[in-house]
Coordinates of C-alpha atoms and ligand atoms in Angstrom, one line a residue:
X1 CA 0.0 0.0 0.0
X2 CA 2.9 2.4 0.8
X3 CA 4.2 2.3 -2.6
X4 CA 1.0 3.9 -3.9
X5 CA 1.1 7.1 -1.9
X6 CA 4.8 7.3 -2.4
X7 CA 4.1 7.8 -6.4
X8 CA 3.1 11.0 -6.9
X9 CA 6.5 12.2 -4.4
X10 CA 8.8 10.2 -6.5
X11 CA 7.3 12.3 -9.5
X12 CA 8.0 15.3 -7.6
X13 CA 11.7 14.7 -6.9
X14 CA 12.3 13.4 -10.9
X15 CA 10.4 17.3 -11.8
X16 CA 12.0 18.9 -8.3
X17 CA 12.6 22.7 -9.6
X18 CA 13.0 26.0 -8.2
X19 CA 11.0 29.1 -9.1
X20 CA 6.9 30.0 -9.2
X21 CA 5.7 27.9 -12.1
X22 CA 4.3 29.0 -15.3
X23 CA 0.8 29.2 -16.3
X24 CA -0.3 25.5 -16.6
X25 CA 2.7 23.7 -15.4
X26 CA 1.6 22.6 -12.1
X27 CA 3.7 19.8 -10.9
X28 CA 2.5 16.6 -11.5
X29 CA 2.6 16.0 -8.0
X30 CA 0.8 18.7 -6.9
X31 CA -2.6 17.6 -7.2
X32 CA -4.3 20.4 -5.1
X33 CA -8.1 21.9 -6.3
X34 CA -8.4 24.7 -6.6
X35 CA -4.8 25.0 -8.1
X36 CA -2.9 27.6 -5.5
X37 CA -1.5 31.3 -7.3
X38 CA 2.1 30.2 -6.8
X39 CA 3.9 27.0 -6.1
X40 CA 7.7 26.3 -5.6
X41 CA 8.6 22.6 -5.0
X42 CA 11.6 22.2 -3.4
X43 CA 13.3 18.6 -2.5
X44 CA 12.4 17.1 0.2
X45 CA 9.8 15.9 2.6
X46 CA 7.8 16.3 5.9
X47 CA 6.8 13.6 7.3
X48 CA 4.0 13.7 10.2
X49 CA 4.8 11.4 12.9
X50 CA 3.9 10.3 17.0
X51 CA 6.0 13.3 17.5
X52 CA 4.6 16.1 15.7
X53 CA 2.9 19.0 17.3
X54 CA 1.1 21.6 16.9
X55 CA 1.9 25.6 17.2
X56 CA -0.4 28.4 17.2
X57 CA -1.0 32.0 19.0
X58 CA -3.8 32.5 21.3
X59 CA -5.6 34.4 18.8
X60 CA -5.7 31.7 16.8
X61 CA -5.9 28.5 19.0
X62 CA -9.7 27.2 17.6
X63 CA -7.9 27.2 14.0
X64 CA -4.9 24.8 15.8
X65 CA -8.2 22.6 17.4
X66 CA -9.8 22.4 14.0
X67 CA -6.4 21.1 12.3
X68 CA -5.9 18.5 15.1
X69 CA -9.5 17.1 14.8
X70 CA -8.6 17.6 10.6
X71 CA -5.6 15.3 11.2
X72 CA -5.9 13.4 14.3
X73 CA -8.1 10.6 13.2
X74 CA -6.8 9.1 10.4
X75 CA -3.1 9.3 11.4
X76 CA -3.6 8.6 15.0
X77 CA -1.4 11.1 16.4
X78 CA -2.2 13.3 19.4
X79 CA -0.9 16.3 17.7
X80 CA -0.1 18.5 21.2
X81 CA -1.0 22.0 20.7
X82 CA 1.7 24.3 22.4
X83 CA 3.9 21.8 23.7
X84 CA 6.9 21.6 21.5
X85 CA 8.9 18.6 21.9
X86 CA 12.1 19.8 21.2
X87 CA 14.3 18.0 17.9
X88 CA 10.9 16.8 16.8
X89 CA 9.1 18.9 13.5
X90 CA 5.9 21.1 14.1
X91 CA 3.1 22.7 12.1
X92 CA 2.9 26.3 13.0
X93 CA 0.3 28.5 12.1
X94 CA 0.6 32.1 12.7
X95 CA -1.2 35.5 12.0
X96 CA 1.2 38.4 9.9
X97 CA -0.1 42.1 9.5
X98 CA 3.2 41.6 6.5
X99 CA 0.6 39.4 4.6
X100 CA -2.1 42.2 4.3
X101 CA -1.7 42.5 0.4
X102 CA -2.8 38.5 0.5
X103 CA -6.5 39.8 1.5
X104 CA -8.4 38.1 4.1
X105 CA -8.6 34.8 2.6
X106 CA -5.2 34.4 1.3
X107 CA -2.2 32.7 3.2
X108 CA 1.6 31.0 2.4
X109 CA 2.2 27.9 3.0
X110 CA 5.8 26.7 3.8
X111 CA 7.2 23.3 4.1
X112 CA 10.6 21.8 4.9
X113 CA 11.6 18.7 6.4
X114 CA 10.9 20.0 10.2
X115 CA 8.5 22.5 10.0
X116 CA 5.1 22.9 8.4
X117 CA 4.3 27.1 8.5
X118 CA 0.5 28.5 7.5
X119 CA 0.9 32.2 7.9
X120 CA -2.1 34.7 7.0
X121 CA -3.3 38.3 7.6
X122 CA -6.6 36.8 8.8
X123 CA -8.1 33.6 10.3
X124 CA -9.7 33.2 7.1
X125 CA -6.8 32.9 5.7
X126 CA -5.3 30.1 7.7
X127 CA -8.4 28.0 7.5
X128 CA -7.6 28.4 3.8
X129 CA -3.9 27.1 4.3
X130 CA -5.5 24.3 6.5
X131 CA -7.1 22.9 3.7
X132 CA -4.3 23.2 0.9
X133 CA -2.5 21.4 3.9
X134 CA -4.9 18.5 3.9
X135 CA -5.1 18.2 0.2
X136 CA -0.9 17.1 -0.2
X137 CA -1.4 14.3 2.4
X138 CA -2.7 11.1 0.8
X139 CA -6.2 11.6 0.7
X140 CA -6.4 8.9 3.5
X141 CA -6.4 11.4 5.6
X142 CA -9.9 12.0 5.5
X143 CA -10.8 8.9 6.7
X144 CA -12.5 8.8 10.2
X145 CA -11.0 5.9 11.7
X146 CA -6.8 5.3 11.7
X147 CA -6.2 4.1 8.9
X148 CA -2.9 1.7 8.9
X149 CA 0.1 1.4 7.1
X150 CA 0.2 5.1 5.9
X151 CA 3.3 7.2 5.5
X152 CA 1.8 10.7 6.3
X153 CA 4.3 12.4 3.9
X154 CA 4.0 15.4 1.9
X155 CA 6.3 17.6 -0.2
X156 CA 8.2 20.8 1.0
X157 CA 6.6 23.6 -1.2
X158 CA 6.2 27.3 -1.0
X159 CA 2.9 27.9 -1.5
X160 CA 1.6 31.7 -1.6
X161 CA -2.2 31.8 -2.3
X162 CA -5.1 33.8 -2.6
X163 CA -8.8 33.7 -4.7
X164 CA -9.7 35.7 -7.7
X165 CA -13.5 35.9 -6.0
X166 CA -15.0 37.0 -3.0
X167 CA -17.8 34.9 -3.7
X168 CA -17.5 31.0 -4.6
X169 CA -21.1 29.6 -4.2
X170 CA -23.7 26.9 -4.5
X171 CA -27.6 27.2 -4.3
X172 CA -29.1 23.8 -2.6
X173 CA -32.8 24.0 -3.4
X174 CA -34.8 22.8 0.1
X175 CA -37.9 23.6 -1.7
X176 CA -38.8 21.0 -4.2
X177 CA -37.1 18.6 -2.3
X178 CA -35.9 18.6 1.6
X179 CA -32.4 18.0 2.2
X180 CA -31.4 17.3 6.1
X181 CA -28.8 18.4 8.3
X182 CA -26.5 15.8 7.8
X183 CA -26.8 16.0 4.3
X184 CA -26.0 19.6 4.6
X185 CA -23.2 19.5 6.5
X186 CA -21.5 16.8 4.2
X187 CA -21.6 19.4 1.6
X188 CA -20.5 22.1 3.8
X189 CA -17.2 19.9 4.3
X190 CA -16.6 19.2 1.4
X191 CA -17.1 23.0 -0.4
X192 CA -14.6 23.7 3.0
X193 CA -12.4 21.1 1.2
X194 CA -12.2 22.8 -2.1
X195 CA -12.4 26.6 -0.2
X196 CA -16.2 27.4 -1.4
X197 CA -17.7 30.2 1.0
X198 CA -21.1 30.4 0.2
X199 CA -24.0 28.2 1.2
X200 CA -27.1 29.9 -0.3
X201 CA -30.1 27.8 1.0
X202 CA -33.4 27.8 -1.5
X203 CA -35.9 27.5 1.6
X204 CA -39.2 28.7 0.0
X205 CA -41.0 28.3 -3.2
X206 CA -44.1 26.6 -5.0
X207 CA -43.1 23.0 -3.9
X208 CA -42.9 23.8 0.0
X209 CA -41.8 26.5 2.9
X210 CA -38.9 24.8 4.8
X211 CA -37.9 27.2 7.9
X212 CA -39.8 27.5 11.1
X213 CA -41.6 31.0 11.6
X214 CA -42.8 31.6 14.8
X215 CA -45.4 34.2 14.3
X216 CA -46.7 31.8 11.3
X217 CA -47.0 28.2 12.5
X218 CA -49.0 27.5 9.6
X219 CA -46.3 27.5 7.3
X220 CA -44.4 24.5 8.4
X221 CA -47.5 22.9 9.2
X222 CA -48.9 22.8 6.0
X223 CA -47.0 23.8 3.6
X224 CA -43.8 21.8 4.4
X225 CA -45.7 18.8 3.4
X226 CA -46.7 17.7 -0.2
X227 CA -50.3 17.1 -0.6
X228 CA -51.0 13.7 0.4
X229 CA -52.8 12.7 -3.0
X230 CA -49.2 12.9 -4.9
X231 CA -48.2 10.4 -2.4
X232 CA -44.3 11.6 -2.0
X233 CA -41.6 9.7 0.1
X234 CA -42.3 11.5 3.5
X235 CA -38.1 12.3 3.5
X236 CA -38.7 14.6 0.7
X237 CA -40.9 16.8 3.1
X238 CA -40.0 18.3 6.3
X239 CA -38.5 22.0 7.3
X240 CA -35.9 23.4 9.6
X241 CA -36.4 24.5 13.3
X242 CA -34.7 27.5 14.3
X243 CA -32.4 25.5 16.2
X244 CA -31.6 23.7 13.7
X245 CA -30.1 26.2 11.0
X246 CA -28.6 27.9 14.4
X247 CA -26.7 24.7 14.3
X248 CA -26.0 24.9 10.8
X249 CA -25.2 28.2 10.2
X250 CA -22.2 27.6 13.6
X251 CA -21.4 24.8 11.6
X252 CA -21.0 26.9 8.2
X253 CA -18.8 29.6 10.0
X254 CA -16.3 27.8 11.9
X255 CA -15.2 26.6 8.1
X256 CA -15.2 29.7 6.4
X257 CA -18.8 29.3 5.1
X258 CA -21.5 32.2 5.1
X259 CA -25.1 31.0 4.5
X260 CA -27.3 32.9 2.9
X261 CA -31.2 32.5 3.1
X262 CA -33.7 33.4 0.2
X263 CA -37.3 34.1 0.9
X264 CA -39.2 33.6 -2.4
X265 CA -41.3 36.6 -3.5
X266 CA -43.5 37.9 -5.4
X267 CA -43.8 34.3 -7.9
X268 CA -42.7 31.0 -6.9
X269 CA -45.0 31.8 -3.7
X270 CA -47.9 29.0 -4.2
X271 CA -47.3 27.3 -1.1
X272 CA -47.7 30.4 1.4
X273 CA -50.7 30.6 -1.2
X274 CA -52.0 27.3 -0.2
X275 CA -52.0 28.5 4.0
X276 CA -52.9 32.3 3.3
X277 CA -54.7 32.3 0.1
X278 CA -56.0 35.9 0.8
X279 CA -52.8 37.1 -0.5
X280 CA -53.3 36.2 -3.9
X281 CA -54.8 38.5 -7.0
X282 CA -57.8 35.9 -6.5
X283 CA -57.9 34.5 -3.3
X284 CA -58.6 31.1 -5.0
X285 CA -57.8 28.1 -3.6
X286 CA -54.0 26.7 -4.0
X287 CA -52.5 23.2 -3.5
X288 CA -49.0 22.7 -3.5
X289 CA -47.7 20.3 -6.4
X290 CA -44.3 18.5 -5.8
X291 CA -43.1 18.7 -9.3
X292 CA -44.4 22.3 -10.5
X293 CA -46.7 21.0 -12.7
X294 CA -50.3 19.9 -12.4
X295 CA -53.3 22.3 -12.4
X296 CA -52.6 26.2 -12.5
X297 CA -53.3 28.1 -9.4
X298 CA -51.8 31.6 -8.4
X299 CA -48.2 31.6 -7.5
X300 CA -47.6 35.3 -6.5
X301 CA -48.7 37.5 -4.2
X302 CA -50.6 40.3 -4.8
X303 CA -48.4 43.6 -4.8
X304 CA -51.8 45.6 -4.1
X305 CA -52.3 44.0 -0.6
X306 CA -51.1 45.3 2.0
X307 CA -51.2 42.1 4.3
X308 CA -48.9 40.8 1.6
X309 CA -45.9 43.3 3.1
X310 CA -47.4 42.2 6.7
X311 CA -46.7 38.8 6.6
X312 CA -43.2 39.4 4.3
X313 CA -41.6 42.1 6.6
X314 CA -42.7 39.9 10.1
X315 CA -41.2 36.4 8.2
X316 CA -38.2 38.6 7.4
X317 CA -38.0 40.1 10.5
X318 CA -37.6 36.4 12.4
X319 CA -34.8 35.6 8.7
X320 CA -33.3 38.7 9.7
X321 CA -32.9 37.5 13.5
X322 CA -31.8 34.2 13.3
X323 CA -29.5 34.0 9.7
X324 CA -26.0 36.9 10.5
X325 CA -25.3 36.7 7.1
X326 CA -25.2 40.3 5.5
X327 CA -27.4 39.1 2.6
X328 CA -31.0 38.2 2.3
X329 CA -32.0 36.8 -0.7
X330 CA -35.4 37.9 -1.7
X331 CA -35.9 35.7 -4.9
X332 CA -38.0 37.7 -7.6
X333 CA -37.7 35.3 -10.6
X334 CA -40.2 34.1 -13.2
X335 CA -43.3 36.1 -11.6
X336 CA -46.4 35.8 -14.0
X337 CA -48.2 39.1 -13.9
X338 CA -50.9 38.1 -15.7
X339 CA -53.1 38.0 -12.8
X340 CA -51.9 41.1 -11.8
X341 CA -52.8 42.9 -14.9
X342 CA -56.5 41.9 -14.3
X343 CA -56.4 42.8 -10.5
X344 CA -58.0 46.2 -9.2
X345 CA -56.0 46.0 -6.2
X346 CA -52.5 46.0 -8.2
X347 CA -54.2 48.3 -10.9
X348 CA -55.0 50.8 -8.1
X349 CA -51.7 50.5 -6.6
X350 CA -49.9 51.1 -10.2
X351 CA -52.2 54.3 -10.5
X352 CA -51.6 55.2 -6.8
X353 CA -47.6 54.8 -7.2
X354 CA -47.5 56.9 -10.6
X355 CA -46.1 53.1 -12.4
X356 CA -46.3 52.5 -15.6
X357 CA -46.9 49.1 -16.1
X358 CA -46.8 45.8 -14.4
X359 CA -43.0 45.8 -14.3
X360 CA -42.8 48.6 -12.3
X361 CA -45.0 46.8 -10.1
X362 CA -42.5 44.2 -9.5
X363 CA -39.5 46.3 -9.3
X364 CA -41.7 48.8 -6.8
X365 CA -42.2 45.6 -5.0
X366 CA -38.7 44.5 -4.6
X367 CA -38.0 48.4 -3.8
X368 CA -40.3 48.6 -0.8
X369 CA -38.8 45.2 0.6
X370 CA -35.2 46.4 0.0
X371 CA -35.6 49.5 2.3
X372 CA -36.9 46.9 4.7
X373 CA -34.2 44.8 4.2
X374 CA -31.9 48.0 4.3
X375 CA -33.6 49.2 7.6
X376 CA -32.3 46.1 9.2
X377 CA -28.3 46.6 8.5
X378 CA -28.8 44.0 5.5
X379 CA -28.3 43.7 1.8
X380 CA -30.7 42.6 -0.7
X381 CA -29.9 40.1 -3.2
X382 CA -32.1 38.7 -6.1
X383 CA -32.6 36.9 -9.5
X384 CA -31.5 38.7 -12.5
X385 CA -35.6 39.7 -12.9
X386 CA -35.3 42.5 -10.3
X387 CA -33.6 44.4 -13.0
X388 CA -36.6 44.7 -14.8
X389 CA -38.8 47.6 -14.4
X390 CA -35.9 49.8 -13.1
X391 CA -32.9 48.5 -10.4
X392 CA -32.6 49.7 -7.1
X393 CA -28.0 51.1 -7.0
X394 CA -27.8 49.1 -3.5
X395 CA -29.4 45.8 -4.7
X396 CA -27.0 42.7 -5.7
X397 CA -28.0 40.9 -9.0
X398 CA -27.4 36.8 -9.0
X399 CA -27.9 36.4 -13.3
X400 CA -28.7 33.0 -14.1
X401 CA -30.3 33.8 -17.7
X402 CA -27.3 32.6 -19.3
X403 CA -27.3 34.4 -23.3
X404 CA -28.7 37.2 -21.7
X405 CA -25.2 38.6 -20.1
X406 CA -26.6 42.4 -21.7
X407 CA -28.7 42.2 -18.3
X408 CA -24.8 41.9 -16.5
X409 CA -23.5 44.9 -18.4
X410 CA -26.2 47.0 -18.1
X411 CA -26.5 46.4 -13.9
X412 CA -22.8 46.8 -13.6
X413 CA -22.3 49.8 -15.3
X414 CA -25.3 51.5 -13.6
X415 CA -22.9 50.2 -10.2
X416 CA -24.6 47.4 -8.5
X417 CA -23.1 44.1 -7.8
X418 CA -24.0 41.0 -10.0
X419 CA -23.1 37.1 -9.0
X420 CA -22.3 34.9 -12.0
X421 CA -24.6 31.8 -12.2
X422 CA -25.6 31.2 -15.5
X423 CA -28.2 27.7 -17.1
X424 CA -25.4 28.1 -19.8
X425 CA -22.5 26.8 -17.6
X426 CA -23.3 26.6 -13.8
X427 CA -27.2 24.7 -13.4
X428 CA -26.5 21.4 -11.8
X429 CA -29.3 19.9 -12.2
X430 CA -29.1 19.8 -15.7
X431 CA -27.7 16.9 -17.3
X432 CA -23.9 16.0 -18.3
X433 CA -24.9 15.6 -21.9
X434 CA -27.4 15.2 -24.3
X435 CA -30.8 17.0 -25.0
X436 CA -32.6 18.3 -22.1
X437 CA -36.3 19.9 -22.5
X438 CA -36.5 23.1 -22.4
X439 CA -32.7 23.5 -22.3
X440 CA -31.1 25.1 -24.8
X441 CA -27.0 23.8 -24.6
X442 CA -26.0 20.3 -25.3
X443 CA -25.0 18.9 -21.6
X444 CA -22.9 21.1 -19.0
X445 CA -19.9 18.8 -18.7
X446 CA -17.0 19.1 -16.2
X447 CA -14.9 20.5 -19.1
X448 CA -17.6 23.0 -19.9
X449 CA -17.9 24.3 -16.4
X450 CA -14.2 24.2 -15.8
X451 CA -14.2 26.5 -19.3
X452 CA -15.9 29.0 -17.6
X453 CA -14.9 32.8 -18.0
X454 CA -17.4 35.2 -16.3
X455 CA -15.5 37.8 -17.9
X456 CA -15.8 36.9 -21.0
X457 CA -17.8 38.0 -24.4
X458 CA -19.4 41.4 -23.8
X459 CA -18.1 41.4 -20.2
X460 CA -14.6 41.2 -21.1
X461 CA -13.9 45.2 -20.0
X462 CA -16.4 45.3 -17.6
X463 CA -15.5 47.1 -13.8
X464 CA -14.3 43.5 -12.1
X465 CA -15.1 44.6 -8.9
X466 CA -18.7 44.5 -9.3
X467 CA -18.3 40.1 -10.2
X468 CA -18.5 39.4 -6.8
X469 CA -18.2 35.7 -8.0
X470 CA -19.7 32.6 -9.2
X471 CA -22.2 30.2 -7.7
X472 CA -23.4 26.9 -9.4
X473 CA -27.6 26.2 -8.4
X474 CA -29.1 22.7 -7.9
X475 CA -32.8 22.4 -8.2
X476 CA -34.4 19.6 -7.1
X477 CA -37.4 18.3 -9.3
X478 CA -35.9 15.8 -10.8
X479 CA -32.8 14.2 -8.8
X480 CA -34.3 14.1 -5.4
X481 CA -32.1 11.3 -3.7
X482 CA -28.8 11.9 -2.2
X483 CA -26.9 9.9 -4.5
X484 CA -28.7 11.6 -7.6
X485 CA -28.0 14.7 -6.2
X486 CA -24.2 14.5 -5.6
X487 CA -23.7 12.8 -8.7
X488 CA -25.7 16.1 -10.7
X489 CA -23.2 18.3 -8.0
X490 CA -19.8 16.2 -8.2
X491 CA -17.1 17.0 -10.1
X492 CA -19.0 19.7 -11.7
X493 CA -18.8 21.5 -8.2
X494 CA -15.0 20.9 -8.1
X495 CA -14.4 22.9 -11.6
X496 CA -16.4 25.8 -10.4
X497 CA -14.3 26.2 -6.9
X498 CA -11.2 26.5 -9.4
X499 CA -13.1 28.9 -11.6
X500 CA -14.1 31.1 -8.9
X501 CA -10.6 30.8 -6.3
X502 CA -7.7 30.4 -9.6
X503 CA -6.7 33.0 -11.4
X504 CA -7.5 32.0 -15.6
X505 CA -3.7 32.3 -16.5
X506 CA -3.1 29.5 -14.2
X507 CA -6.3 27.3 -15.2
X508 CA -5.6 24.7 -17.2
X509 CA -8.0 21.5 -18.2
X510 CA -5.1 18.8 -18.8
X511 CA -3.6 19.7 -15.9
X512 CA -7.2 20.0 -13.7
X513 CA -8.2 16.5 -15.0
X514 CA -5.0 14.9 -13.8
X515 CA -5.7 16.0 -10.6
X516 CA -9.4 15.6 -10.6
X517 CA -8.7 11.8 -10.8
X518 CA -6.9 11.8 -7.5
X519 CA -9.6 13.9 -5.8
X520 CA -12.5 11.4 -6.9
X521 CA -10.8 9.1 -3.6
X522 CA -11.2 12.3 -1.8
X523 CA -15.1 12.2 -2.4
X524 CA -15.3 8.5 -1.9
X525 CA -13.5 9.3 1.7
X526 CA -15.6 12.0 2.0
X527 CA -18.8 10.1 1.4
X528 CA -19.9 11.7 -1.9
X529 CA -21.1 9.9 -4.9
X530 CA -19.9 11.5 -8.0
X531 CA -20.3 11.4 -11.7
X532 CA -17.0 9.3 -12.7
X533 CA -16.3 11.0 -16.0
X534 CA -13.6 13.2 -17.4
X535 CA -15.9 14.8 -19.7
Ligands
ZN1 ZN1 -53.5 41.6 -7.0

């Protein structure tokens, strides 16, 4: 078994070199995703042993715990924090105001044959080290249980990192279909793994509310359950306590993770519909589907109510309370305002406000909740719709119509911040290849993802600092079991984190799939099912 892990280092001493490398000629040992920003091998190895301990300054003692619980299990070393055995090597990691121009997420990585060093301006930053630190032990490391007849060896490198986004995310839709804690935090470990920061949780829309609301029992009551005539696995229903994304959202931060709730409004709002039907154009009655399809009913609230803003600003109020991120997303996509054109109560209001047409309706809409959102310390994010019908300067655009990147432009250069998450290269829950209804590419493969420039095309000169990022969105109507799921998420999910962390001069396919091979034991050890295919 030994000889196996040794391969890859016996590469590394034949290609041993000196100097960053060249765009694309990441050591064939190195087989680190997201590729680091520079890497120097040098010869030689560390090799973690009984003896090995761990050093780290007060300030930064929880990020020495978390390595030591990262490395402890597998290897079966104690790993003493602060209690240097002296002629025996260490792994230091240590906060530098020197390494400010690295950001808050960047760090440096040095190894030699006694001494591991993270250094970073931030904790952020060494959590980020922590993991590039995992990734060159053999993947065994990741196992639970001590695993025997390991050499816990890994290369002496200089490693000086940092990510091209601020933002490196993936949507999880809880809507359609309910995905659990556990579930939840396998994916937060593993986005951790490949340094993805953003969770953004999917909690409402037609197919069910999933979040407890205390002034509004009625919402997990009913409408977290599919209507018992479509006869639905019960697992596919359910919603989260308060306690339980408390748990979550601790669980999220301690590895570098922001989650961001959306609350879906005006459209995608049928199940609220199906508890409150009042807030509808027609106050009809509304069942909730679990597919989306089935007999029409309203989906969207009527923007001439005012109990509609009643019950959204006290549901946002308890989001507000109980989710620290500085987002809140509000939704707005896909709202048919058909009904809307017909209702006196939105008519009145379009004549009252001095709109013009249904449009401004909706962007009045998202307007009014924004200052809501605003009056609370937050921001408001929302689908790439909210640009229609006039765009609030403060709000932040997620544009998922891919083709339409004129949307991007236009919201970029009037100053607001957009979030890259196109159908053209980053919907999971389209297919690999092959036709798709309603879908207009031919597949999103691994490649295609990985070929991903969001500054590309018409966006090639556009202000950079308004791409806060990329985020890749799973919806879940059709793969609603776990192992559909992370198959429709993994790899694809491993090209975007070096699309949104790896700067494009140093992206490069060959290279990426060589490496992707060795990370496919990382998801096995990491309990992920993933679609085995280069392509
Ligand atoms: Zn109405």
């Amino acid at each position: 078994m030994k000889l196996i892990f040794l391969v890859p280092f016996l590469i590394i001493s034949l290609c041993a070199m000196k100097g960053p490398l060249t765009a694309g000629e990441a050591p064939k040992g190195i087989l680190i995703i997201p590729m680091p920003g520079e890497i120097t091998v040098l010869n030689g190895t560390f090799v973690m042993n009984g003896k090995t301990s761990i050093q780290a300054g007060q300030d930064i003692l929880v990020k020495a715990e978390q390595l030591r619980a990262y490395l402890s299990p597998a290897s079966g070393y104690m790993l003493p924090i602060n209690k240097i055995i002296s002629g025996e090597n260490l792994i230091e990691l240590k906060l530098s105001n020197e390494l400010s121009s690295l950001g808050e997420e960047g760090y440096k990585l040095n190894i030699t044959n006694q001494k591991v060093l993270i250094t970073a301006y931030k904790i952020t930053g060494i959590f980020w080290g922590i993991q590039t630190l995992r990734q060159l032990f053999p993947n065994e490391i990741l196992r639970e249980a001590e695993v025997a007849g390991v050499t816990w060896m890994i290369p002496c490198v200089n490693i000086v990192d940092k990510p091209r986004f601020k933002w490196r995310g993936l949507m999880i839709d809880y809507s359609r279909t309910f995905w659990n804690t556990r579930h939840t935090k396998k994916y937060i470990d593993a986005m951790a793994f490949y340094k993805m920061n953003r969770l953004h949780m999917h909690l409402t829309d037609d197919q069910g509310w999933r979040l407890q609301i205390d002034k509004y029992p009625e919402l997990t009551a009913k409408a977290s359950k599919f209507d018992t005539i479509y006869h639905e696995p019960k697992e596919r229903e359910g919603f989260y306590s308060k306690d339980d994304i408390r748990e979550l959202v601790r669980y999220a931060a301690a590895k570098n993770i922001e989650i961001i709730p959306e609350i879906e409004m005006p459209g995608h709002t049928s199940e609220v519909l199906s508890v409150f039907p009042g807030l509808s154009c027609t106050g009809e009655l509304v069942s909730i589907h679990p597919n989306g399809k089935g007999k029409v009913n309203a989906k969207e609230f009527c923007a001439g109510k005012e109990e509609t803003f009643t019950l959204l600003q006290n549901v946002l109020s308890e989001v507000i309370e109980l989710f620290p991120s500085k987002y809140v997303h509000i939704g707005g996509d896909e709202c048919d305002k058909a009904r809307w054109e017909k209702c006196p109560f939105d008519q009145k209001r379009i004549k009252d406000e001095g709109l013009k047409d249904e449009n401004e309706l909706q962007s009045w809409f998202v307007r009014r909740i924004e200052k809501f959102i605003n009056s609370k310390g937050k921001k408001l994010i929302g689908w790439d719709e909210i640009s229609q019908g006039g765009l609030s300067k403060s709000a932040t655009v997620m544009f998922w119509r891919g083709g339409k990147e004129k949307i991007v432009l236009d919201a970029v250069n009037q100053g607001n911040d957009v979030i890259m998450t196109p159908t053209s290269h980053l919907y999971f829950d389209y297919p690999y290849g092959g036709k798709y209804t309603d879908y207009p590419y031919n597949g999103i493969s691994t490649e295609r993802v990985y070929a991903y420039e969001p500054c590309s095309g018409i966006l090639k000169n556009v202000n950079p600092e308004h791409i806060l990022g990329v985020q890749a969105n799973f919806w879940s109507h059709i793969d609603r079991t776990e192992p559909r799921m992370d198959r429709q998420i993994f790899p694809r999910l491993l090209s975007l984190a070096e699309v949104g962390w790896t700067e494009s001069k140093n992206r490069n396919w060959d290279n990426f799939s060589l490496r992707l091979k060795h990370q496919y034991k990382s998801l096995d050890f990491l309990n992920i099912y993933y679609m085995d295919t280069n392509n």
